[in-house]
């Protein structure tokens, strides 16, 4: 990307497929979303397109789609319909996909892309429509054959299509990350990228700077991580730059990204809309959506992440960066608010959550969005550190002890005898002993070797078995050294 000719500008649009977390599939009563199931255990006759079977729409999927539409202030259809989208693929049993085309459930809307410095960018959403997923082709199970797993066939998808408003790979990755957060925040799906619960196709083209027309776009297919999306776009932009700079033309095609080599490769010519031969599905009549239904769904909506970010900055004086990171996951935002309500220290709460809480989750390999520490426990921990009865390092260790338990913090401190000592007389006694035992180093300290303070503090901590308050230790040592300095000065005056 850094080598791209500055005369070119990238134009990027995304198509994001979100698996919805309904109990059953989009058009059948088969159980939905069991990724641990053995192949073909959750595929009934409707999913396999047996003759005589008929689809029946899942109402919960429709509700999820309306919730998303309301979240982006999108136009919501009062009547939506389903079409058959024809293409051949081995894991598409019917030879067509039931999708929405002419009357999608969600029309134009706006997604407010939030940057870490607090500014925003409006990314227009062209549409969001419901469709069924295909099955899965598995190419590495048998040496010379492809096998098919239809557990995923019929899974409800919400396809979210942006206008080509994104300009850099970083912007595109940030959009996907925030969309991912919104999907989970609204309860639409698990958002598990590694299980394919959110998959992204990116359309990218180049045009000369200042030109409002569009170049020839290539589609990058099935990107399932923020990193892969960013890297695939970086490579593809540079590839197209090289093609155009050589005087050749970019071909309209679908390409796949290989994360091992960091390159994209052509897999087929990009289809035109007419090649899909859309026509209304005769088995699914148009679905009317009443104003009452839309109103009830909107009323049940949670406060949206963008509003929560603004409120965190405004009410708690958090930096935009901290507010952004806290609202990428709803459990983090909820833990923050509940803890602040108790300990009344938003800055310390944000620092602990964004620091040790997230680090502990990663270290213990908990799933994203699982935060098994309560606001009560975290609030107690912050208050004990501020009160001086608990050292910062001991508190970091205690986050791990509290993780996944309902234990009381004070009981753990008492049981393991890890209370910090902040008794000034006791600390002064230890500091005096250390200074007396290391008189030969005092002159070096007075001559500017400030690093020796760390040695002295370490000796005091050893005497206290690690329990002395380090800040009070340093203060006691500084007082003693200052007295020595004054004493030496008075002797020199004499």
Coordinates of C-alpha atoms in Angstrom, one line a residue:
X1 CA 0.0 0.0 0.0
X2 CA 2.8 2.4 0.8
X3 CA 4.2 1.9 -2.7
X4 CA 0.9 2.9 -4.4
X5 CA 1.1 5.7 -6.9
X6 CA -0.4 8.8 -5.2
X7 CA -2.3 9.6 -8.4
X8 CA -4.7 6.7 -7.6
X9 CA -7.5 6.5 -5.1
X10 CA -8.9 3.3 -3.8
X11 CA -12.7 2.8 -3.8
X12 CA -14.0 0.1 -1.5
X13 CA -17.4 -1.4 -0.8
X14 CA -18.2 -4.4 1.4
X15 CA -20.8 -7.1 1.4
X16 CA -21.0 -8.7 4.9
X17 CA -22.8 -11.9 5.5
X18 CA -24.0 -12.3 9.1
X19 CA -25.3 -15.7 10.4
X20 CA -28.3 -15.0 12.5
X21 CA -28.7 -16.8 15.8
X22 CA -32.2 -18.0 15.4
X23 CA -33.2 -21.3 17.0
X24 CA -34.0 -22.9 13.7
X25 CA -33.0 -22.3 10.1
X26 CA -34.5 -19.7 7.7
X27 CA -37.0 -21.9 5.9
X28 CA -37.1 -25.1 7.9
X29 CA -37.5 -26.4 11.5
X30 CA -33.9 -27.8 11.6
X31 CA -31.8 -26.7 14.5
X32 CA -29.6 -23.8 13.6
X33 CA -26.0 -22.9 14.5
X34 CA -24.6 -26.1 16.1
X35 CA -21.0 -25.9 14.8
X36 CA -20.0 -28.9 16.9
X37 CA -22.4 -31.3 15.2
X38 CA -21.2 -34.2 13.0
X39 CA -21.5 -33.5 9.3
X40 CA -25.1 -33.6 7.9
X41 CA -26.7 -34.1 11.3
X42 CA -28.8 -30.9 11.1
X43 CA -30.1 -31.1 7.5
X44 CA -33.7 -32.1 6.8
X45 CA -35.6 -32.7 3.6
X46 CA -36.3 -29.0 3.1
X47 CA -32.6 -28.1 3.5
X48 CA -31.7 -30.8 1.0
X49 CA -34.4 -29.6 -1.5
X50 CA -36.2 -32.9 -1.8
X51 CA -39.2 -32.7 -4.2
X52 CA -42.4 -31.6 -2.7
X53 CA -40.9 -29.8 0.3
X54 CA -41.9 -26.2 0.9
X55 CA -40.1 -23.3 2.7
X56 CA -41.7 -21.5 5.7
X57 CA -40.1 -18.2 6.7
X58 CA -38.6 -17.9 10.2
X59 CA -40.2 -14.9 11.9
X60 CA -37.2 -14.4 14.3
X61 CA -34.9 -13.8 11.3
X62 CA -37.2 -11.1 10.1
X63 CA -37.2 -9.5 13.5
X64 CA -33.4 -9.6 13.6
X65 CA -33.2 -7.8 10.2
X66 CA -35.6 -5.1 11.3
X67 CA -33.5 -4.5 14.5
X68 CA -30.5 -4.0 12.3
X69 CA -32.4 -1.7 10.0
X70 CA -33.5 0.4 12.9
X71 CA -30.0 0.6 14.3
X72 CA -28.7 2.2 11.1
X73 CA -31.8 4.4 10.6
X74 CA -32.4 2.4 7.4
X75 CA -35.6 2.5 5.4
X76 CA -37.7 -0.5 6.5
X77 CA -39.9 -2.2 4.0
X78 CA -43.6 -2.5 4.7
X79 CA -43.7 -5.4 2.2
X80 CA -40.7 -7.5 1.5
X81 CA -40.3 -10.5 -0.9
X82 CA -38.0 -13.4 -1.7
X83 CA -36.6 -14.3 -5.1
X84 CA -34.7 -17.3 -6.4
X85 CA -31.0 -16.5 -7.2
X86 CA -29.7 -19.1 -9.6
X87 CA -26.2 -20.4 -9.7
X88 CA -24.6 -23.8 -9.6
X89 CA -22.4 -24.9 -6.8
X90 CA -22.1 -28.5 -5.4
X91 CA -23.2 -27.5 -1.9
X92 CA -26.3 -25.6 -3.0
X93 CA -28.8 -28.4 -3.2
X94 CA -31.6 -26.6 -5.0
X95 CA -29.4 -25.1 -7.7
X96 CA -30.7 -21.7 -6.5
X97 CA -30.6 -19.6 -3.4
X98 CA -33.6 -18.1 -1.8
X99 CA -32.7 -14.4 -1.3
X100 CA -34.1 -10.9 -1.5
X101 CA -33.5 -8.7 -4.4
X102 CA -36.3 -6.3 -5.6
X103 CA -37.9 -5.8 -2.2
X104 CA -35.3 -6.2 0.6
X105 CA -36.3 -5.9 4.2
X106 CA -33.9 -2.9 4.8
X107 CA -33.2 -0.2 2.3
X108 CA -30.7 2.7 2.5
X109 CA -29.3 3.7 5.8
X110 CA -26.1 5.1 7.4
X111 CA -23.5 3.5 9.6
X112 CA -21.5 6.0 11.6
X113 CA -17.9 4.9 11.5
X114 CA -16.3 6.0 14.8
X115 CA -12.5 6.8 14.9
X116 CA -10.4 6.6 18.0
X117 CA -9.8 10.3 18.0
X118 CA -13.5 10.9 18.2
X119 CA -14.3 12.0 14.7
X120 CA -16.9 10.0 12.6
X121 CA -17.5 9.2 9.0
X122 CA -20.8 8.3 7.5
X123 CA -20.7 5.0 5.5
X124 CA -23.9 4.6 3.5
X125 CA -25.6 1.2 3.7
X126 CA -27.2 0.4 0.3
X127 CA -29.4 -2.5 1.6
X128 CA -29.6 -5.4 4.1
X129 CA -31.5 -8.4 3.0
X130 CA -32.2 -11.9 4.2
X131 CA -31.1 -15.1 2.4
X132 CA -30.3 -18.7 3.1
X133 CA -26.7 -20.0 3.4
X134 CA -25.3 -22.8 1.2
X135 CA -23.7 -26.0 2.6
X136 CA -20.0 -26.5 2.9
X137 CA -17.6 -28.2 0.5
X138 CA -14.7 -29.9 2.3
X139 CA -11.7 -30.5 0.1
X140 CA -9.2 -32.0 2.5
X141 CA -11.2 -34.9 4.1
X142 CA -10.5 -37.4 1.2
X143 CA -7.4 -37.4 -1.0
X144 CA -9.1 -37.3 -4.4
X145 CA -12.6 -36.1 -3.6
X146 CA -14.7 -33.2 -2.3
X147 CA -17.3 -34.1 0.4
X148 CA -20.3 -32.0 1.3
X149 CA -21.7 -31.0 4.7
X150 CA -25.2 -29.6 4.6
X151 CA -25.5 -28.6 8.3
X152 CA -25.0 -25.0 7.2
X153 CA -27.5 -25.2 4.3
X154 CA -30.5 -23.0 5.1
X155 CA -28.8 -21.0 7.9
X156 CA -30.4 -17.5 8.0
X157 CA -28.0 -14.8 6.7
X158 CA -28.4 -11.1 6.8
X159 CA -26.3 -9.6 3.9
X160 CA -25.3 -6.0 4.5
X161 CA -24.1 -4.1 1.5
X162 CA -22.3 -0.8 1.7
X163 CA -22.0 1.9 -0.9
X164 CA -18.4 2.3 -2.1
X165 CA -17.6 4.9 0.6
X166 CA -14.5 3.4 2.1
X167 CA -11.1 4.5 0.9
X168 CA -8.4 2.6 2.8
X169 CA -7.8 -1.0 4.0
X170 CA -7.7 0.4 7.6
X171 CA -11.0 2.1 7.2
X172 CA -12.6 -1.1 5.8
X173 CA -11.2 -3.2 8.7
X174 CA -12.4 -0.7 11.2
X175 CA -15.9 -0.7 9.6
X176 CA -16.0 -4.5 9.8
X177 CA -14.9 -4.5 13.5
X178 CA -17.5 -2.0 14.5
X179 CA -20.2 -3.7 12.5
X180 CA -19.2 -7.0 14.2
X181 CA -19.6 -5.2 17.5
X182 CA -23.0 -3.9 16.6
X183 CA -24.2 -7.4 15.5
X184 CA -23.3 -8.9 18.9
X185 CA -24.6 -5.8 20.8
X186 CA -28.0 -6.2 19.2
X187 CA -28.0 -10.0 19.8
X188 CA -28.3 -10.8 16.1
X189 CA -25.6 -13.4 16.0
X190 CA -22.5 -14.9 17.7
X191 CA -20.1 -13.0 15.5
X192 CA -17.6 -15.8 15.8
X193 CA -15.3 -15.0 12.9
X194 CA -13.4 -18.3 13.0
X195 CA -16.6 -20.3 12.7
X196 CA -17.7 -18.2 9.7
X197 CA -20.5 -16.5 11.6
X198 CA -19.5 -13.3 9.8
X199 CA -17.9 -13.4 6.4
X200 CA -17.0 -10.5 4.2
X201 CA -16.6 -9.9 0.5
X202 CA -14.8 -6.7 -0.6
X203 CA -15.2 -4.9 -3.9
X204 CA -12.2 -2.7 -4.7
X205 CA -11.2 -0.6 -7.6
X206 CA -8.8 2.3 -8.3
X207 CA -9.5 5.7 -9.9
X208 CA -7.4 8.7 -10.5
X209 CA -7.4 11.3 -7.7
X210 CA -10.3 13.8 -8.1
X211 CA -12.2 11.6 -10.5
X212 CA -15.7 10.7 -9.4
X213 CA -16.3 7.9 -11.8
X214 CA -15.5 4.3 -10.8
X215 CA -12.8 1.9 -12.1
X216 CA -13.2 -1.8 -12.8
X217 CA -13.8 -3.5 -9.4
X218 CA -12.5 -6.9 -8.3
X219 CA -14.3 -8.9 -5.6
X220 CA -12.3 -10.4 -2.8
X221 CA -14.3 -13.4 -1.5
X222 CA -14.9 -14.9 2.0
X223 CA -12.6 -12.9 4.3
X224 CA -13.3 -13.9 7.9
X225 CA -11.0 -11.7 10.0
X226 CA -10.2 -8.0 10.3
X227 CA -6.6 -8.7 9.6
X228 CA -7.3 -10.7 6.5
X229 CA -9.6 -8.0 5.1
X230 CA -6.9 -5.3 5.7
X231 CA -4.1 -7.4 4.2
X232 CA -6.1 -8.6 1.2
X233 CA -7.1 -5.1 0.3
X234 CA -3.5 -3.8 0.7
X235 CA -2.2 -6.5 -1.7
X236 CA -5.1 -6.1 -4.2
X237 CA -4.7 -2.3 -4.3
X238 CA -1.0 -2.6 -5.0
X239 CA -1.7 -5.3 -7.6
X240 CA -4.2 -3.1 -9.4
X241 CA -1.9 -0.1 -9.2
X242 CA 0.8 -2.1 -10.9
X243 CA -1.6 -3.2 -13.6
X244 CA -2.9 0.3 -14.3
X245 CA 0.6 1.9 -14.1
X246 CA 1.8 -0.5 -16.8
X247 CA -0.9 0.7 -19.2
X248 CA -3.0 -2.5 -18.9
X249 CA -6.6 -2.8 -17.8
X250 CA -8.0 -4.5 -14.6
X251 CA -10.3 -7.4 -15.3
X252 CA -13.6 -7.7 -13.5
X253 CA -13.2 -10.9 -11.6
X254 CA -13.7 -12.7 -8.3
X255 CA -10.4 -13.4 -6.4
X256 CA -9.5 -15.3 -3.2
X257 CA -7.0 -14.3 -0.6
X258 CA -4.3 -16.6 0.6
X259 CA -3.2 -15.6 4.1
X260 CA -0.1 -17.8 3.9
X261 CA 1.4 -16.0 0.9
X262 CA -0.4 -12.7 1.5
X263 CA -1.6 -12.6 -2.1
X264 CA -4.9 -12.8 -4.0
X265 CA -5.6 -15.0 -7.0
X266 CA -8.3 -15.1 -9.6
X267 CA -10.9 -17.9 -9.2
X268 CA -13.5 -16.9 -11.7
X269 CA -15.0 -14.2 -13.8
X270 CA -17.3 -12.0 -11.8
X271 CA -21.0 -12.7 -12.5
X272 CA -23.4 -10.0 -13.7
X273 CA -26.7 -9.6 -11.9
X274 CA -28.6 -10.8 -15.0
X275 CA -26.7 -14.1 -14.9
X276 CA -28.4 -15.0 -11.6
X277 CA -31.8 -15.0 -13.4
X278 CA -33.8 -13.6 -10.3
X279 CA -37.5 -14.2 -10.3
X280 CA -40.0 -14.2 -7.4
X281 CA -40.1 -17.5 -5.4
X282 CA -43.6 -18.9 -6.1
X283 CA -43.5 -20.7 -2.7
X284 CA -43.1 -17.6 -0.6
X285 CA -45.7 -14.8 -1.0
X286 CA -44.8 -11.2 -0.2
X287 CA -44.6 -10.5 3.5
X288 CA -46.4 -7.5 4.9
X289 CA -44.8 -5.8 7.9
X290 CA -47.0 -3.6 10.1
X291 CA -46.2 -0.3 11.7
X292 CA -47.1 -1.9 15.0
X293 CA -44.4 -4.7 14.5
X294 CA -41.8 -2.1 13.6
X295 CA -42.7 0.1 16.6
X296 CA -42.5 -2.8 19.0
X297 CA -39.1 -3.9 17.7
X298 CA -37.7 -0.4 17.9
X299 CA -39.0 0.0 21.5
X300 CA -37.1 -3.2 22.5
X301 CA -33.8 -1.9 21.1
X302 CA -30.9 -1.4 23.5
X303 CA -28.9 1.9 23.6
X304 CA -26.6 1.8 20.6
X305 CA -22.8 1.7 20.8
X306 CA -22.3 5.2 19.2
X307 CA -24.6 6.7 21.8
X308 CA -22.9 4.9 24.7
X309 CA -19.4 6.2 23.4
X310 CA -20.6 9.7 23.3
X311 CA -22.1 9.4 26.8
X312 CA -18.9 7.9 28.2
X313 CA -16.9 10.8 26.8
X314 CA -19.4 13.4 28.0
X315 CA -20.4 12.0 31.5
X316 CA -17.2 10.2 32.6
X317 CA -14.6 12.4 30.8
X318 CA -13.1 9.4 29.1
X319 CA -10.8 9.9 26.1
X320 CA -12.5 9.0 22.8
X321 CA -9.9 6.2 22.4
X322 CA -11.0 4.6 25.8
X323 CA -14.7 5.1 25.0
X324 CA -14.2 3.5 21.6
X325 CA -12.4 0.4 23.0
X326 CA -14.9 -0.1 25.9
X327 CA -17.9 -0.1 23.5
X328 CA -16.4 -2.6 21.0
X329 CA -17.9 -5.2 23.3
X330 CA -21.2 -4.8 25.2
X331 CA -20.0 -6.8 28.3
X332 CA -17.1 -4.4 28.7
X333 CA -19.3 -1.4 28.5
X334 CA -21.8 -2.9 31.0
X335 CA -19.0 -3.9 33.4
X336 CA -17.6 -0.4 33.2
X337 CA -20.9 1.3 34.0
X338 CA -21.8 -1.0 36.8
X339 CA -18.3 -0.7 38.4
X340 CA -18.2 3.1 38.2
X341 CA -21.6 3.2 39.8
X342 CA -20.0 1.6 42.9
X343 CA -16.4 2.9 43.1
X344 CA -17.0 6.3 41.5
X345 CA -13.7 6.3 39.7
X346 CA -14.3 6.1 35.9
X347 CA -10.6 6.6 34.9
X348 CA -9.3 3.8 37.1
X349 CA -12.2 1.5 36.1
X350 CA -11.5 2.1 32.4
X351 CA -7.8 1.4 32.9
X352 CA -8.4 -1.8 34.8
X353 CA -10.9 -3.2 32.3
X354 CA -8.9 -2.2 29.2
X355 CA -5.7 -3.4 30.9
X356 CA -5.7 -6.4 33.3
X357 CA -9.3 -7.6 32.7
X358 CA -8.8 -8.0 28.9
X359 CA -5.2 -9.4 29.4
X360 CA -6.5 -12.0 31.9
X361 CA -9.2 -13.1 29.5
X362 CA -6.6 -13.5 26.8
X363 CA -4.3 -15.4 29.1
X364 CA -7.0 -17.7 30.3
X365 CA -8.2 -18.2 26.7
X366 CA -11.8 -17.3 27.4
X367 CA -14.0 -16.6 24.4
X368 CA -14.3 -13.0 23.3
X369 CA -17.2 -11.3 25.1
X370 CA -16.9 -13.6 28.1
X371 CA -16.0 -11.4 31.2
X372 CA -16.4 -13.6 34.3
X373 CA -15.5 -11.0 36.9
X374 CA -18.3 -9.0 38.6
X375 CA -18.6 -5.2 39.0
X376 CA -18.7 -5.8 42.8
X377 CA -15.3 -7.6 42.7
X378 CA -13.7 -5.1 40.4
X379 CA -15.0 -2.2 42.4
X380 CA -13.6 -3.7 45.6
X381 CA -10.3 -4.2 44.0
X382 CA -10.0 -0.6 42.7
X383 CA -11.0 0.8 46.2
X384 CA -8.4 -1.4 48.0
X385 CA -5.6 -0.2 45.6
X386 CA -6.7 3.4 46.1
X387 CA -6.9 3.0 49.9
X388 CA -3.4 1.5 50.0
X389 CA -4.4 -1.9 51.5
X390 CA -3.6 -3.6 48.2
X391 CA -0.5 -3.1 46.0
X392 CA -1.0 -2.7 42.2
X393 CA 0.9 -5.9 41.5
X394 CA -1.0 -7.9 44.0
X395 CA -4.3 -6.5 42.6
X396 CA -3.2 -7.7 39.1
X397 CA -2.7 -11.2 40.4
X398 CA -6.1 -11.0 42.2
X399 CA -7.9 -10.4 38.9
X400 CA -6.8 -13.9 37.9
X401 CA -7.9 -15.4 41.3
X402 CA -11.4 -13.7 41.0
X403 CA -11.8 -14.8 37.4
X404 CA -14.8 -17.1 37.0
X405 CA -15.6 -17.2 40.7
X406 CA -18.1 -15.4 43.0
X407 CA -15.6 -15.0 45.8
X408 CA -15.4 -11.9 48.0
X409 CA -12.2 -10.0 47.4
X410 CA -11.6 -9.2 51.1
X411 CA -12.0 -12.9 52.0
X412 CA -9.3 -13.8 49.5
X413 CA -7.0 -11.1 50.8
X414 CA -7.4 -12.4 54.3
X415 CA -7.1 -16.0 53.4
X416 CA -3.8 -15.5 51.5
X417 CA -2.5 -12.8 53.8
X418 CA -1.7 -10.4 50.9
X419 CA -2.8 -7.1 52.5
X420 CA -0.4 -4.2 51.7
X421 CA 1.3 -2.6 54.7
X422 CA 0.9 1.2 54.7
X423 CA 1.9 1.9 58.3
X424 CA 4.2 4.8 58.0
X425 CA 6.1 4.1 61.3
X426 CA 6.8 0.5 60.3
X427 CA 7.9 1.5 56.8
X428 CA 10.1 4.2 58.3
X429 CA 11.7 1.6 60.6
X430 CA 12.5 -0.7 57.6
X431 CA 13.8 2.2 55.5
X432 CA 16.1 3.4 58.4
X433 CA 17.5 -0.1 58.8
X434 CA 18.3 -0.4 55.0
X435 CA 19.9 3.0 54.9
X436 CA 22.1 2.2 58.0
X437 CA 23.2 -1.1 56.4
X438 CA 24.1 0.6 53.1
X439 CA 25.9 3.8 54.3
X440 CA 28.6 3.4 51.6
X441 CA 25.9 3.9 48.9
X442 CA 24.4 7.1 50.3
X443 CA 27.2 9.3 48.9
X444 CA 26.7 7.9 45.4
X445 CA 22.9 8.5 45.7
X446 CA 23.6 12.1 46.8
X447 CA 25.9 12.5 43.9
X448 CA 23.1 11.9 41.4
X449 CA 22.9 8.1 41.0
X450 CA 19.1 8.1 41.3
X451 CA 18.8 4.5 40.2
X452 CA 20.1 3.4 43.6
X453 CA 16.6 4.3 45.0
X454 CA 15.3 1.1 43.2
X455 CA 17.9 -0.9 45.1
X456 CA 17.0 0.6 48.4
X457 CA 13.2 0.1 47.7
X458 CA 13.9 -3.5 46.8
X459 CA 15.7 -4.1 50.1
X460 CA 12.8 -2.7 52.0
X461 CA 10.4 -4.8 50.1
X462 CA 12.5 -7.8 50.9
X463 CA 12.3 -7.0 54.7
X464 CA 8.5 -6.6 54.4
X465 CA 8.1 -9.8 52.4
X466 CA 6.7 -7.7 49.5
X467 CA 3.9 -6.2 51.5
X468 CA 5.1 -2.6 52.0
X469 CA 3.5 0.1 50.0
X470 CA 6.1 1.0 47.4
X471 CA 5.1 4.7 47.2
X472 CA 5.4 5.1 51.0
X473 CA 8.7 3.3 50.9
X474 CA 10.2 5.7 48.4
X475 CA 8.9 8.7 50.4
X476 CA 10.5 7.3 53.6
X477 CA 13.8 6.8 51.8
X478 CA 13.7 10.2 50.3
X479 CA 13.2 11.8 53.7
X480 CA 16.1 9.8 55.2
X481 CA 18.4 10.7 52.3
X482 CA 17.4 14.3 52.5
X483 CA 18.4 14.4 56.2
X484 CA 21.7 12.8 55.3
X485 CA 22.3 15.5 52.7
X486 CA 21.5 18.3 55.1
X487 CA 23.7 16.7 57.8
X488 CA 26.6 16.6 55.4
X489 CA 26.0 20.1 54.3
X490 CA 26.1 21.4 57.8
X491 CA 29.4 19.5 58.5
X492 CA 30.9 21.1 55.5
X493 CA 29.8 24.6 56.6
X494 CA 31.6 24.0 59.9

